[in-house]
Coordinates of C-alpha atoms in Angstrom, one line a residue:
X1 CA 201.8 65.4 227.0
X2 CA 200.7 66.4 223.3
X3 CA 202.4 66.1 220.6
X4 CA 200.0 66.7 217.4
X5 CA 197.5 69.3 215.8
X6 CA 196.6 69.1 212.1
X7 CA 194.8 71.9 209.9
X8 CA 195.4 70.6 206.6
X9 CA 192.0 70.4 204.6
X10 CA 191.6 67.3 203.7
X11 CA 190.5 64.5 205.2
X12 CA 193.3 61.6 206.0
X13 CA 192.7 57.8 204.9
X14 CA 188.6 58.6 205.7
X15 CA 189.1 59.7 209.1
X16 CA 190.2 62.9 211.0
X17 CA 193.0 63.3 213.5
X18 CA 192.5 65.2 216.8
X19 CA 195.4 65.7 219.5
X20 CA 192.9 65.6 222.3
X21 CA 191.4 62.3 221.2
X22 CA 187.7 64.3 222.0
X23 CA 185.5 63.0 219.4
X24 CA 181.7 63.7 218.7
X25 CA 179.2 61.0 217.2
X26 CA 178.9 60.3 213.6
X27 CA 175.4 61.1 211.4
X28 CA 175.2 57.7 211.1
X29 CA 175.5 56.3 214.4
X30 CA 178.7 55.1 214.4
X31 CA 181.6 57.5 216.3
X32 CA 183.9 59.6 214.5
X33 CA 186.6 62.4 215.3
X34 CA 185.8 65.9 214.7
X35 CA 186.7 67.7 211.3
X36 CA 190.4 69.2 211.1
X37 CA 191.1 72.7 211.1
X38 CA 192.2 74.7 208.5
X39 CA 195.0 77.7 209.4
X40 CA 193.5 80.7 208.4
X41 CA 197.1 81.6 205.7
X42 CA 195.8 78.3 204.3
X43 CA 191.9 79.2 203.4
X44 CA 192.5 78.4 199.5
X45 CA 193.8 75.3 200.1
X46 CA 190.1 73.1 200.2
X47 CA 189.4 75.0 196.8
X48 CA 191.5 73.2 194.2
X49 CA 194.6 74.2 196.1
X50 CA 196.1 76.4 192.7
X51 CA 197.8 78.7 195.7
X52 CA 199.6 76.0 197.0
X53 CA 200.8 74.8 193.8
X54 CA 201.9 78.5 192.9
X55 CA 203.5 78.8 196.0
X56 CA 205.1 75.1 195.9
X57 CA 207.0 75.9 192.3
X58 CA 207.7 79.0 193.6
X59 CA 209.8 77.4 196.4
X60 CA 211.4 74.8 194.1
X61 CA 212.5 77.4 191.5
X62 CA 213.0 80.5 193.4
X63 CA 214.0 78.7 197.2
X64 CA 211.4 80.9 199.0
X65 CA 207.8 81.6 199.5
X66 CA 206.1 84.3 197.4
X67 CA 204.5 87.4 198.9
X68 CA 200.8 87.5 199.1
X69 CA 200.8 89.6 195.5
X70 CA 203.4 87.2 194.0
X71 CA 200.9 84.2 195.3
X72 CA 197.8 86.2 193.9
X73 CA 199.3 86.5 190.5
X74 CA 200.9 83.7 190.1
X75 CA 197.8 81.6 191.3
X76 CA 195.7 83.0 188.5
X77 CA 198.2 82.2 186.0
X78 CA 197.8 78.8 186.6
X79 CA 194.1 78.9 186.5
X80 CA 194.0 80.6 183.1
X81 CA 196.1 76.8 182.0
X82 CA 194.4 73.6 180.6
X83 CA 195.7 71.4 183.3
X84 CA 197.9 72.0 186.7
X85 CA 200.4 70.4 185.2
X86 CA 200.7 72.9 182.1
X87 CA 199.9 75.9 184.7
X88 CA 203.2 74.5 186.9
X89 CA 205.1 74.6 183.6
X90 CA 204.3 78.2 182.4
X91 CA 204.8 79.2 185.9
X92 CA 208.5 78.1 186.2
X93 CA 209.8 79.7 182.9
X94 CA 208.1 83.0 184.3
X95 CA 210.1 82.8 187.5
X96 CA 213.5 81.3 185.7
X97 CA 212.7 84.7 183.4
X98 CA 213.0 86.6 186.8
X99 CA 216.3 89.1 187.4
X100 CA 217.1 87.0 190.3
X101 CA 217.3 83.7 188.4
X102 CA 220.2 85.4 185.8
X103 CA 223.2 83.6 187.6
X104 CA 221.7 79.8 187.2
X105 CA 223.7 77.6 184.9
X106 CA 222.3 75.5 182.3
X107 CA 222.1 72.8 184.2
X108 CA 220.4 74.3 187.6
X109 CA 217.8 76.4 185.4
X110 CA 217.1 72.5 184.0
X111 CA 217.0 70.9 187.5
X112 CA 214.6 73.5 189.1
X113 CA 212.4 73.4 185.2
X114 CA 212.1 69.8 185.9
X115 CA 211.7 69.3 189.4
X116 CA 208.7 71.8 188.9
X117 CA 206.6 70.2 186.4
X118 CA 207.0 67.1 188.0
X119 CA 206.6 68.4 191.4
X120 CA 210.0 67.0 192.7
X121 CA 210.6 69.4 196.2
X122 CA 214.1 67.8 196.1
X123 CA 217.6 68.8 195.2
X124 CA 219.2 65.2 193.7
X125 CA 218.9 65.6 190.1
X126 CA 216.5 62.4 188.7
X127 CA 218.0 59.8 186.4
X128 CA 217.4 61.0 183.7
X129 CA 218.8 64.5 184.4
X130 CA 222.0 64.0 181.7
X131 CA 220.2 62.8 179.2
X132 CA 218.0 66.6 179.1
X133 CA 220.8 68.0 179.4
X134 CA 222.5 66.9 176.5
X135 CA 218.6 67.5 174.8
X136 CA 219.1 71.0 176.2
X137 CA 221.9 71.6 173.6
X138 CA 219.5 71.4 170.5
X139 CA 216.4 72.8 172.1
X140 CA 215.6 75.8 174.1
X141 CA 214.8 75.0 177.5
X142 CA 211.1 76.3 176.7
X143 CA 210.6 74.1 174.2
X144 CA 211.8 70.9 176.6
X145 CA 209.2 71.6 179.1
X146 CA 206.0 72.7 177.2
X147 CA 207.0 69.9 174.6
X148 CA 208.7 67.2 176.6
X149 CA 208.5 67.3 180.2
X150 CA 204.5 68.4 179.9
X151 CA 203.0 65.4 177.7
X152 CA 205.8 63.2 179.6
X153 CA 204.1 64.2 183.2
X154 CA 200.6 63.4 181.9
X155 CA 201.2 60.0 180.5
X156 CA 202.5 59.1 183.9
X157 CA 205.9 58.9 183.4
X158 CA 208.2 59.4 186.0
X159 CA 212.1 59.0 186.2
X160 CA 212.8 59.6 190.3
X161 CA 211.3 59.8 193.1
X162 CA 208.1 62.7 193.1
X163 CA 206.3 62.3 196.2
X164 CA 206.7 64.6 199.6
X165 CA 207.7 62.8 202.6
X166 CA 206.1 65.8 204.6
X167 CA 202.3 66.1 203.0
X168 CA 200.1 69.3 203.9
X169 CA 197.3 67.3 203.6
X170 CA 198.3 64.3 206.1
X171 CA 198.9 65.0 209.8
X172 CA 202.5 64.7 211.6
X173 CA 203.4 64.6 215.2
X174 CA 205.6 66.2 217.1
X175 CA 208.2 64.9 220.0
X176 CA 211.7 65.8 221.9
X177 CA 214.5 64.0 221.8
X178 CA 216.6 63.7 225.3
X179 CA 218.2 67.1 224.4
X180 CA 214.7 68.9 224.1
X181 CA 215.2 69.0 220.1
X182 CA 212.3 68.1 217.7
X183 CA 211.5 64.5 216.8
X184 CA 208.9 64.6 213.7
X185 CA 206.8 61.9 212.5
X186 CA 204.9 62.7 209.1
X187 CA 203.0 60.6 207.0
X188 CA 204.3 61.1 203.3
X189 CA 202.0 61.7 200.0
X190 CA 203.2 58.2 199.3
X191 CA 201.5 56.7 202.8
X192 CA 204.7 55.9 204.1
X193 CA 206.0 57.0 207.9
X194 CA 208.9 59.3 207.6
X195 CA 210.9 60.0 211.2
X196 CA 212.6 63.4 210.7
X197 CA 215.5 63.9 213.1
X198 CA 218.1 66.5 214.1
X199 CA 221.8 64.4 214.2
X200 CA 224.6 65.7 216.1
X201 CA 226.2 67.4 213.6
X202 CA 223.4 69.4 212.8
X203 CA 221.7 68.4 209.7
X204 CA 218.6 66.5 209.6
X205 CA 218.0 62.6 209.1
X206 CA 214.8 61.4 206.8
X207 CA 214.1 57.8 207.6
X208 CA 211.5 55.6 206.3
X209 CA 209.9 54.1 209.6
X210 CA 207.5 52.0 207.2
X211 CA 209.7 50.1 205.3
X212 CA 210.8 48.7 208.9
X213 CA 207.2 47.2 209.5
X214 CA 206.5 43.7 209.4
X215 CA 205.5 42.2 206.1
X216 CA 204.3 43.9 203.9
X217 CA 207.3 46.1 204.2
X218 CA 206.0 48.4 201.8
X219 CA 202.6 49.5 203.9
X220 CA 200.1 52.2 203.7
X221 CA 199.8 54.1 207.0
X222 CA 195.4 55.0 207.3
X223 CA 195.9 56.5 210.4
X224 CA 198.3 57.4 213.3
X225 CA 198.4 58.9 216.8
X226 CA 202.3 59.6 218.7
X227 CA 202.2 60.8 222.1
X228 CA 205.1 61.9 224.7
X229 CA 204.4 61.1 228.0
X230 CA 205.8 63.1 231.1
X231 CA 209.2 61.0 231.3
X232 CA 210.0 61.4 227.7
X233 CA 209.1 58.5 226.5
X234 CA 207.0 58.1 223.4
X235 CA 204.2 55.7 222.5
X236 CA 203.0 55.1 218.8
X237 CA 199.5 53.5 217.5
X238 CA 199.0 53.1 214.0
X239 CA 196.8 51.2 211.5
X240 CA 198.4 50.0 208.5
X241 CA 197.1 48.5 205.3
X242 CA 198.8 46.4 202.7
X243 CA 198.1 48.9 199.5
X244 CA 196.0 51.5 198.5
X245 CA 193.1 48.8 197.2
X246 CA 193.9 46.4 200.2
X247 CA 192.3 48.8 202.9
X248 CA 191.7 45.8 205.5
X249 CA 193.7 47.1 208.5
X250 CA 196.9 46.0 210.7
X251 CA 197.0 47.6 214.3
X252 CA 200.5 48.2 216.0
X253 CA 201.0 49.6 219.3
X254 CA 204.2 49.9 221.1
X255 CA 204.5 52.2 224.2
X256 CA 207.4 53.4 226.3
X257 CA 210.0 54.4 223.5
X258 CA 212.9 55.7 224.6
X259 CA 213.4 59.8 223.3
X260 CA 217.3 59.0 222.7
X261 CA 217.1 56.9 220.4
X262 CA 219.4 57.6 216.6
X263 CA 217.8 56.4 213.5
X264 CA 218.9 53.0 213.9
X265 CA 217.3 52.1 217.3
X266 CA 213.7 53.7 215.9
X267 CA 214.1 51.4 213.0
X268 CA 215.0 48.4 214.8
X269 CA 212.0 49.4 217.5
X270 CA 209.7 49.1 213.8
X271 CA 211.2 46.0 213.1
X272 CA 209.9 44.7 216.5
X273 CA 206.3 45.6 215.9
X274 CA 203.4 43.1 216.0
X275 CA 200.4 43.0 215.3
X276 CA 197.7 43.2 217.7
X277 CA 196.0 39.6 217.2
X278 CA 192.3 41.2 218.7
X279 CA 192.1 43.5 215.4
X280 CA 188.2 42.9 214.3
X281 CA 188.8 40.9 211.3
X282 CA 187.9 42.9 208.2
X283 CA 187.8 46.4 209.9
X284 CA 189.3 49.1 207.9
X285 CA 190.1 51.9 209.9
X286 CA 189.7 55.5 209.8
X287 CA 191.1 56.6 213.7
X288 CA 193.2 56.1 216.2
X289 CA 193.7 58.0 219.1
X290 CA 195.5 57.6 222.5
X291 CA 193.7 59.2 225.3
X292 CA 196.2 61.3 227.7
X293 CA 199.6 59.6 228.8
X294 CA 198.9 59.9 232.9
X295 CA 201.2 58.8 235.0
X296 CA 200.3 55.8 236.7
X297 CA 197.4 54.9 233.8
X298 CA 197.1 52.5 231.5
X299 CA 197.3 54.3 227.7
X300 CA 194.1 53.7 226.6
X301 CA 193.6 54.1 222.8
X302 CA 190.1 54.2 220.8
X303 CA 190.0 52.7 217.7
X304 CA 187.1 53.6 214.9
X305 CA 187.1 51.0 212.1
X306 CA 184.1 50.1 209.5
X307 CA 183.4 46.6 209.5
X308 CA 180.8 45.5 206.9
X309 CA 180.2 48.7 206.0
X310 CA 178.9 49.5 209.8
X311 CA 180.8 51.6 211.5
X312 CA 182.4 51.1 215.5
X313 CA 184.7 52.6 218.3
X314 CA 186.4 49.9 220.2
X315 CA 189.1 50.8 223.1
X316 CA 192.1 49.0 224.7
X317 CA 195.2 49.2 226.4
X318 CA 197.7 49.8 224.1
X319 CA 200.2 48.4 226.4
X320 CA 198.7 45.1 226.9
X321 CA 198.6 43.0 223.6
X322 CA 196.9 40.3 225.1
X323 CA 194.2 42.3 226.4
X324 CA 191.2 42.3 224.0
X325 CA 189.6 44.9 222.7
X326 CA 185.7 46.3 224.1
X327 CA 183.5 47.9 222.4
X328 CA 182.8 51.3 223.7
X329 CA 179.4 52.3 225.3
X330 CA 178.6 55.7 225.7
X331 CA 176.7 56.3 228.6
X332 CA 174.0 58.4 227.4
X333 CA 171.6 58.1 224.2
X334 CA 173.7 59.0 221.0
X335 CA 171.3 61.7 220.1
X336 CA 172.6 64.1 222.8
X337 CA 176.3 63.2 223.1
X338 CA 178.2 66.3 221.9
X339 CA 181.4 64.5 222.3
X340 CA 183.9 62.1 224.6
X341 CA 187.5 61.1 224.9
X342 CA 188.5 58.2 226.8
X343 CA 191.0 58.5 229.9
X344 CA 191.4 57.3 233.3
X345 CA 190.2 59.5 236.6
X346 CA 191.8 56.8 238.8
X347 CA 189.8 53.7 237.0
X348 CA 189.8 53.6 233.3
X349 CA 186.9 55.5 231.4
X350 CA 184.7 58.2 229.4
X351 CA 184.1 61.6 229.8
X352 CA 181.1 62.8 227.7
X353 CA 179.8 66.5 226.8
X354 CA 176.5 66.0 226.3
X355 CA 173.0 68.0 226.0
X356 CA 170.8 68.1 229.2
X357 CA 167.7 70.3 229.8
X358 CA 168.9 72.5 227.1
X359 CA 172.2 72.8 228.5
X360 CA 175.4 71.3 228.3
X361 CA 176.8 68.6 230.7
X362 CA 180.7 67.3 231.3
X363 CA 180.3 64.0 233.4
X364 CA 183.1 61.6 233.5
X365 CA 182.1 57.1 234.1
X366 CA 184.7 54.3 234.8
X367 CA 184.1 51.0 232.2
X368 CA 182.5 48.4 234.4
X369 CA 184.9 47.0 236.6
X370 CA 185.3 42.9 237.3
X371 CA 185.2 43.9 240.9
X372 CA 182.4 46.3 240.8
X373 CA 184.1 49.4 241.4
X374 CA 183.0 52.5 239.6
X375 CA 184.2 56.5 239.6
X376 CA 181.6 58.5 238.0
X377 CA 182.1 62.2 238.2
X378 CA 180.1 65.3 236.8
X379 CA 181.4 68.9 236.7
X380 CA 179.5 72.0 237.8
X381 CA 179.6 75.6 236.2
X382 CA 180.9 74.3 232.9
X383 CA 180.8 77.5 230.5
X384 CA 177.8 78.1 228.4
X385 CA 178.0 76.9 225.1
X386 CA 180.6 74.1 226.0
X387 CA 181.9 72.3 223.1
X388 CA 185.3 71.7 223.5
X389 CA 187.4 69.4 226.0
X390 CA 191.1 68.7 226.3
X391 CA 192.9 66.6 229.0
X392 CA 195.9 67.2 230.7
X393 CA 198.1 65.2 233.0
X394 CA 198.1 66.6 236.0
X395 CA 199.7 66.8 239.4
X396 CA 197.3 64.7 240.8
X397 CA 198.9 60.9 240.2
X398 CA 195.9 58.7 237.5
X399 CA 193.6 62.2 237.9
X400 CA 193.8 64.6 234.8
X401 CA 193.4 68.5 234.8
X402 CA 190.6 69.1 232.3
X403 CA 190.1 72.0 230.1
X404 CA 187.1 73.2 228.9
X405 CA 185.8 76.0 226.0
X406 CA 182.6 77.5 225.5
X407 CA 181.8 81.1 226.1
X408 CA 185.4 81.1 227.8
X409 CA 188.2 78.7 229.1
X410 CA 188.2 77.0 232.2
X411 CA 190.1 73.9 233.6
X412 CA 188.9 71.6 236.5
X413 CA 192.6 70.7 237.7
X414 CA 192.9 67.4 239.9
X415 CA 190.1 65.8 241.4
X416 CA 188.0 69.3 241.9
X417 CA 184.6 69.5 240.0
X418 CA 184.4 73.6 240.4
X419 CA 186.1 75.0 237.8
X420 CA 189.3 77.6 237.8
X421 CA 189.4 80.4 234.9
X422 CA 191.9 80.7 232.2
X423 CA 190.7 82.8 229.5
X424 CA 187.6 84.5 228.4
X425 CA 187.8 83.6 225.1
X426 CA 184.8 82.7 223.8
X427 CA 184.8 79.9 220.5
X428 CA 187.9 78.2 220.9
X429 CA 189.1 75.2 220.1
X430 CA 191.4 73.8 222.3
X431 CA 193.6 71.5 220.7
X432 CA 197.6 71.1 222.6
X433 CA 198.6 71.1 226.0
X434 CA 201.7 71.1 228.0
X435 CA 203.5 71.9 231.8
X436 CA 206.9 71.8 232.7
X437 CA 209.2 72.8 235.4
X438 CA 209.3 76.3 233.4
X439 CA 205.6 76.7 232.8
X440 CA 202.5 76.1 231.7
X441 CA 201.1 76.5 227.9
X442 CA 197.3 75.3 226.2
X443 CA 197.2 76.0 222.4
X444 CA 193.5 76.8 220.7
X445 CA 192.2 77.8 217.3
X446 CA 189.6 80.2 216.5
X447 CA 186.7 80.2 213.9
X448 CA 188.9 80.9 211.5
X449 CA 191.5 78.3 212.3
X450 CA 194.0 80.8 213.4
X451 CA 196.2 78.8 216.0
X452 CA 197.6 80.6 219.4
X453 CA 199.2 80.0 222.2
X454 CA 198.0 80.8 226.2
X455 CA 201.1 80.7 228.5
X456 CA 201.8 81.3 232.2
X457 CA 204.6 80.6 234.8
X458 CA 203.9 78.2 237.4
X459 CA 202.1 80.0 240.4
X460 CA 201.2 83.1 237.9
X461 CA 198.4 83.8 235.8
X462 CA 198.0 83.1 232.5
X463 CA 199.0 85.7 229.7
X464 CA 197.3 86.7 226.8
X465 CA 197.1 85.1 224.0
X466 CA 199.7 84.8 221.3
X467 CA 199.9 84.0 217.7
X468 CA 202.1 80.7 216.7
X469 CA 202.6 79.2 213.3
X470 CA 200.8 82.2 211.6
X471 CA 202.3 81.3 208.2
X472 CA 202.2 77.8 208.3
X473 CA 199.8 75.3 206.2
X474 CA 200.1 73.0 209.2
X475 CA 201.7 72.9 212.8
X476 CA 202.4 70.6 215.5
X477 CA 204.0 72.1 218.7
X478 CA 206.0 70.7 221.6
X479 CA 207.1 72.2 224.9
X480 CA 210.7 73.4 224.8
X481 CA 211.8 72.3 228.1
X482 CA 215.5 73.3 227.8
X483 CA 215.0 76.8 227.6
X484 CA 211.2 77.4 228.2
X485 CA 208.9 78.3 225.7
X486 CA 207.2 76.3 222.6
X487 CA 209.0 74.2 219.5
X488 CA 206.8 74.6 216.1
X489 CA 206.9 72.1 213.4
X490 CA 205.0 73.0 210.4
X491 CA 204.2 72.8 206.6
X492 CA 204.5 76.3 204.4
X493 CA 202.2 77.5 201.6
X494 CA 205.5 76.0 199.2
X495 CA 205.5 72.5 200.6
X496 CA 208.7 73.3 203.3
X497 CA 209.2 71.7 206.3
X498 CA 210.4 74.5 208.9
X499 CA 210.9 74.0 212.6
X500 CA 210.7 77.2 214.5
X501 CA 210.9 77.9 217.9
X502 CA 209.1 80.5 220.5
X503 CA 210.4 82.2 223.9
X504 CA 208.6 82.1 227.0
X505 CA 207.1 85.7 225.7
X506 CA 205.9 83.7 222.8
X507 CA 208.5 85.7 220.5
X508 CA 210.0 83.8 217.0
X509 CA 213.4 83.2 217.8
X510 CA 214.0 80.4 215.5
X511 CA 213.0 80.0 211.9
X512 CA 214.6 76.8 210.2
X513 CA 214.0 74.9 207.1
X514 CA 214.1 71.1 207.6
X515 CA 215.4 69.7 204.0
X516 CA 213.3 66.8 202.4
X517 CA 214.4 64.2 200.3
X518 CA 211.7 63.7 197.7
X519 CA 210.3 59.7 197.8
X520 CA 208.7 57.5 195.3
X521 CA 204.9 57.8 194.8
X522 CA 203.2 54.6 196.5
X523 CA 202.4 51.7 193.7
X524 CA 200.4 48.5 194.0
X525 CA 202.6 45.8 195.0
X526 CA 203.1 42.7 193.2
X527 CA 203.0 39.4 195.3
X528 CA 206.6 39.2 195.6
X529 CA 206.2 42.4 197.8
X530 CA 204.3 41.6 199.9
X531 CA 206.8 38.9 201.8
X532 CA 209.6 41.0 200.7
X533 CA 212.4 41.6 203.8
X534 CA 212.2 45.0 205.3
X535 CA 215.5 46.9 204.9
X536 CA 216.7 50.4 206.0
X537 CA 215.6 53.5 204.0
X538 CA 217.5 56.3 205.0
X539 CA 218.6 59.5 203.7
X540 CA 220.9 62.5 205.3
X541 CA 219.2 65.5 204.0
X542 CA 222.0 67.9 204.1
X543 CA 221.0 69.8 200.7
X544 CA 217.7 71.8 200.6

């Protein structure tokens, strides 16, 4: 089952993320994942970003997103400043100025100034919070931030934590616990791995999954893949690295987490990582990717690292540590591959979209096999202009259903190479998939990056497309298997974390903020550090 699907803009620790694990050859040779999407209500996001930044101190100062005027306006403002950090100022005595800021005390209308120059999304005053106010009774509040807080900002100073836990820019994964509410893995603007959970008594738990790692404690996620497999259970591959100017890579695996778990059995599960010994030595890598979690499979990962500068895909079992890695093969000249995900169609292996006679081919071949044994498979009346594939488990045991998009949707279910309609929809991309006892539900993107949903009952046809996440930077979605329909996790133009949730008619039932707790930026460590003894970090978010 899938669990992730990123749109931010930007690129993550050199590589790209891709819930399907389909990945197309690089320029260079050497195999890379495809380029994220962006959501279409995030388009000025690549281009310096100023309407997130409006939009994030409008959040922090006003507790909501603006309106598509109020982001307009407010996003030219801080393009008419000499620095972002000047334009975030000017914008928050604008909005403190506002009618429906009049009932702020002294020391709120200080808290929310602050936070928004130093771009703190996080209600715990910083340390050095008293000591501005008692500055705030000889000096207009104005005067503290254009004169103060400003040239304070820009020679680096920084008294509390500043950096987002949930970053717009980094990808985050999306799970259930065992009562079907969602578990959410980001990566932080520090490069840390935050666990967000719901507890029982409602309010949501932020822990700090890397500081449980083996030494270094304090490491620097690159890049990440969490998957839920049909049972629940969730498996984790990430590469690690010591610091920002350490790169060289750490690989941990571990498969078969239990979805029950509080915040103290996934930190002690962290603790209990290794590394994988079979790590090329020297490779710093830029993805990681599971291939589907079938029943009865082995959960195959591909790993693409640069070695020397050269770059490679190697694959292994993610459940076997003392399996070695192999480097993949693809099984036709580079030149013509379009793309390929690794998988198993009863023996572990490839499937590769590639170009022949000047038309597009979907064949899937088993690695070679110690005992000789080989599956190779190719699929018939894939739709023209193929260029995407997703696989599914299916109800066919070590066999996946696979979708495919072209000029329209299709999806070769079980061991059948003739294909069964879903949707004519033509340029999609499909990126989530899921099918429980309630349904079945395949998420795409179109050209713009708009995300929606197709759904269907089981034994029905599918519906018609739906919108999901429209207003989101960034989503992940989940099946919601206790009462039907889809969970959304995503990031908002203003930096928010909100989970909402989606009926079997794809209607928005749910909307939720999920508070954060702001963290500190990352820092080189010193050598001290880097044998230091992991501890728990982690924080009840019960104030937005």
């Amino acid at each position: 089952m899938a669990n992730m699907i990123a749109f931010a803009p930007n690129e993550f620790g050199g590589g790209s993320f891709n819930h399907s694990g389909f990945s197309v050859p690089a320029a260079n040779g050497g195999l890379e994942a495809p380029t994220r999407h962006v959501h279409a209500a995030n388009g000025a996001v690549p281009a310096g970003a100023r309407s997130f930044v409006a939009a994030r101190v409008s959040r922090i100062v006003l507790r909501r997103e603006p309106t598509p005027s109020e982001a307009l306006s407010w996003t030219s403002l801080i393009a008419r400043q000499s620095s972002v950090v000047l334009g975030r100022a000017e914008l928050a005595l604008r909005l403190l100025d506002r009618p429906e800021m009049a009932e702020l005390d002294a020391r709120a209308r200080l808290l929310r100034a602050y936070n928004a120059v130093f771009d703190r999304y996080d209600a715990v005053a910083s340390q050095d919070h008293g000591y501005w106010l008692r500055q705030l009774e000889n000096e207009p509040l104005a005067d503290l931030v254009l004169r103060h807080f400003v040239p304070l900002y820009e020679a680096g100073y920084r008294s509390g934590p500043c950096a987002a836990p949930a970053d717009a820019r980094k990808p985050f994964f999306l799970a259930r616990d065992s009562e079907s509410v969602p578990l959410i893995f980001t990566v932080g603007a520090n490069g840390h791995l935050y666990l967000f959970r719901r507890t029982p008594f409602g309010r949501w738990s932020q822990t700090d999954l890397s500081a449980a790692l083996p030494r270094p404690a304090k490491a620097v996620v690159q890049c990440l893949d969490v998957r839920q497999g049909a049972d629940g259970n969730i498996s984790i591959a990430l590469a690690v690295a010591a610091r920002q100017d350490a790169p060289n890579s750490t690989i941990y695996t571990a498969c078969g987490l239990p979805n029950w778990m509080d915040e103290a059995g996934w930190y002690a599960a962290f603790c209990a990582l290794t590394p994988r010994p079979d790590t090329p030595a020297g490779a710093i890598a830029s993805r990681i990717a599971f291939g589907p979690l079938q029943p009865g499979a082995a959960p195959l990962v591909l790993l693409t690292a640069s070695v020397n500068g050269a770059h490679d895909t190697w694959c292994f079992n993610a459940a076997a540590s003392l399996t070695m890695m192999s480097h993949l093969r693809l099984p036709v000249e580079m030149r013509q591959v379009r793309g390929y995900v690794a998988g198993s169609y009863r023996l572990p292996g490839l499937w590769t979209l590639y170009d022949e006679g000047g038309e597009r081919a979907l064949a899937f071949n088993s690695f070679p096999d110690q005992c000789g044994w080989a599956v190779n498979i190719d699929y018939t009346a894939l739709p023209r202009r193929a260029a995407s594939v997703h696989l599914a488990p299916g109800t066919v045991p070590n066999v996946p259903d696979v979708f495919v998009a072209g000029d329209s949707i299709v999806v070769y279910r079980g061991g059948h190479s003739v294909p069964q309609p879903v949707a004519h929809i033509g340029g999609a991309q499909l990126v989530w998939s899921e099918c429980d006892d309630s349904g079945e539900h395949l998420a795409y993107t179109d050209g713009s990056g708009g995300l929606y949903m197709l759904s269907r009952t089981l034994g029905a046809p599918w519906r018609l497309p739906y919108p999901v996440a429209s207003f989101l930077v960034s989503a992940a979605l989940t099946a919601d298997i206790a009462n039907g329909g889809v969970h959304a996790v995503g990031i908002t133009p203003g930096g928010a974390l909100e989970w909402q949730r989606y009926d079997p008619s794809g209607k928005l039932v749910v909307s939720e903020e999920i508070t954060q707790t702001a963290v500190w930026e990352s820092a080189s460590l010193a050598q001290g550090e880097l044998h230091a003894v992991p501890h728990p970090v982690q924080h009840d978010t019960a104030v937005a």
